[in-house]
Amino acid sequence: MRSRRPPRLRHDFRKPRPLSPASAQPQQSGRGVTAPKWSESTTEKVLLIAILLLAAGLRFYALDGTSLWSDEGNTWALMPRSFGEIAAAAAADIHPPGYYWLLKIWTSLLGTDASALRSLSAIAGLCLVYVVYRIGRFGGVGPLGSGVKARLPNVGGFALLAALLAAVNPFQLYYSQEARMYMLLTLESALLFWALLAIMDAQRSGRGYRLAGVGFVLSAVAGLWTHYSFPALLLAAALTYLVFWFQRRPIDGPRSNVDLLRFGALNLVALFVYLPWFPTAVDRVLNWPKGGQRLPLLDLVATVFSTLLFGPLRQLPDPLWLWLAAAVLLPLLGLIALRRRFIWMTLLLWLLTPLVLMAGLGLFSDAFLKFLLVASPAWCLLAAAAPWMLPGRVLWGQGLIVATALLLALTTLPAYYADPTARDNYAGVAAYVAAVGDPAADLVLLNAPGQQEVWRYYDPGLPILALPRERSARSPGDDGRTGRRAARPWTRLCALLATDEADPETLVEGWLDQHAFKGLESWQGNLRFVVYGMNNDLACSPLESPIEFGGQIALTETCRASQSIAAGDLFLTTLRWQALADLEQRYKVSLQLLDARNQVIAQRDSEPAGGSAPTDGWQTGDEIDDNHGVVIPPGTPPGDYRWVVVLYDAQSGERLRTPVGDFAELGSLKVLPMQRALPLDLLPIQKRLMRPLGAVTLVGYDAYKQGMGHAPETPIAPGDVAHFTFYWQAPDPLPADWPTDLTFQIQVGDQQLTAPLAGGAFPTGAWRPGELVRGEFDLRFDGDPRRPLLRMGIQEYRLDALPGP
């Protein structure tokens, strides 16, 4: 006789009805529980596709918009090598070869330009969004001991919200556009915990989990071959499983030792596949590079959650504390909401593991904060669970988080995409060197390991001097040969100085300050680009009568290279000082180029000899040669200018008096028009705009208290004079009706100024097509809190608020 198929258990979510004690008992089937099937609705699928399309757009947009940096240059340099050579190089590095092997296969199909190199991470970031959604589907599974897979209401909304948070998360987006292994590692960690949840869910319901077991092993193997921190995540997964195994109740199916042994076998298989690399891994971990730091608790919390929310983005929304409060509170509320759910222990340990690892090893520095990326999916899932703390208003809470996530994206991502210094801007530096450099007379100086590879990617064709890893105190080289080569009669040294960890004793910069003339200095991400001039042909002139400063220091002689110079070039001068007394105070030298209106056009402030000869060590009779290189700002109108020098207290800013006031005249200088156009990315402009305004483009502007160009954040109080520098660019080609002299108006409170764009010194009729021209202007600040207003014809633009007290 044929047995009848048991009736299918159905749930009616529209109107919950009380169950009788008999009907409340779950239907047993073998070892587990027969649970209702729960599938996504069509609307949910459409929303998921929309989220994935958004994630893809954000990750592939401007994929090569920022420069490769040194670590990515190392990735690029490995791609032409064989698999064996990549493994040998990785054995001497701090990463296993797995990512490089996979990327080599990838680039063999797509090429090795920046977009192709980064596209693998972009794909991994997109897949991560989908995996976060799939993990979110476990959010409604009931707790152990419930006996059924009862689901929380709107579990689909929870999974979609978690996916949306991952899609727009700046931290994940940043590393989805970087040719390094960290986004792949994060995807592998998410796949590991997805497989873990599937295994645990299958065991409690008595289903097979062969596919989940294979997924667990593959993700574990891939993670181990990708990064040396992955064993910590395996340990977190094992701890999660043990808690699950010990907490199982008979209603969840009998707790079987076979299940425990099977899970242990999965881990052993993964470790067995990793065994050939295990000795190398131990050696590399024991020799892990130092450089991290430990933070006080409050600073640590702020650093962790700021990173989880914004990643390494440089331009953050204001007020920052509101965003940090949300970044902390949302996952905490999510943990409370999920505390009796199947998923909560997995997410908690997933989130805490990298935090504990970094705190234990003291790795909280900029170089190691990327290790928090593997915790980012857990943060997104916990934050998405926070609305469940609002019974009856879950949809309202989810809508609020959606709005907050989109607001976060709108306030941070446009600035990230437009910022050429979001990563170390080697591309911009190479473009600058290509524009101004002379292969026969100029030298590029690299001071950190790994810079050579990325510089070869952008190579502008100038000679390179790469400093060795080990350096002695007598020169930036290990045996003096580097110093001798750098001291050859070069005209210009272009130094690419990496972060302090590359040269903690500043041996390179100290040598350059003593032997060269520091000029242009520009931060390009964490890369400091400095142009030094070399003393090849300076004409020295002793002063007829030494100029005394405060009766303590005398200027006895000046040396200079020429009487004229083109805008954008480096002016070299040496000031020879003599100590008239034993000095205990530290003074700074300010060298300033003034126009006919006494506006400061160019300025360099430094302690003598680039800081290597501070005045508090001077003894009576000491003579000090003080080298200065001053960049004549690009866009400076051609004409005659005069040099002055000032000595002032480094602490108080008080100037030392001279016989004619508080400065000394050093003569005149003729500035010629720019000879070559320079990349605008490298120009030190406070606020970059590239905004059309009337017939010209407003490239950007500087705004600070008069005389405080070296400290632009100095507060401007009512009654102070605010100084503005505007950078204009002419159209190319010039229109037929190009005016002879354009004017503009700036309004600060009730104060107004109408003037020619370059202050009258260089009328627009003399501008060349595409030429960059700057204008300097002063206006008294009356304390009005309104932002300054710029007008040109009928067009207006409001500047940022002036720095207030």
XYZ file of C-alpha atoms in Angstrom, residues 93 132 281 441 671 691:
6
model
C 58.039 39.572 1.877
C 26.800 39.869 3.078
C 54.698 31.571 7.289
C 70.696 67.957 -15.195
C 59.963 87.511 -12.481
C 34.972 76.017 -11.302
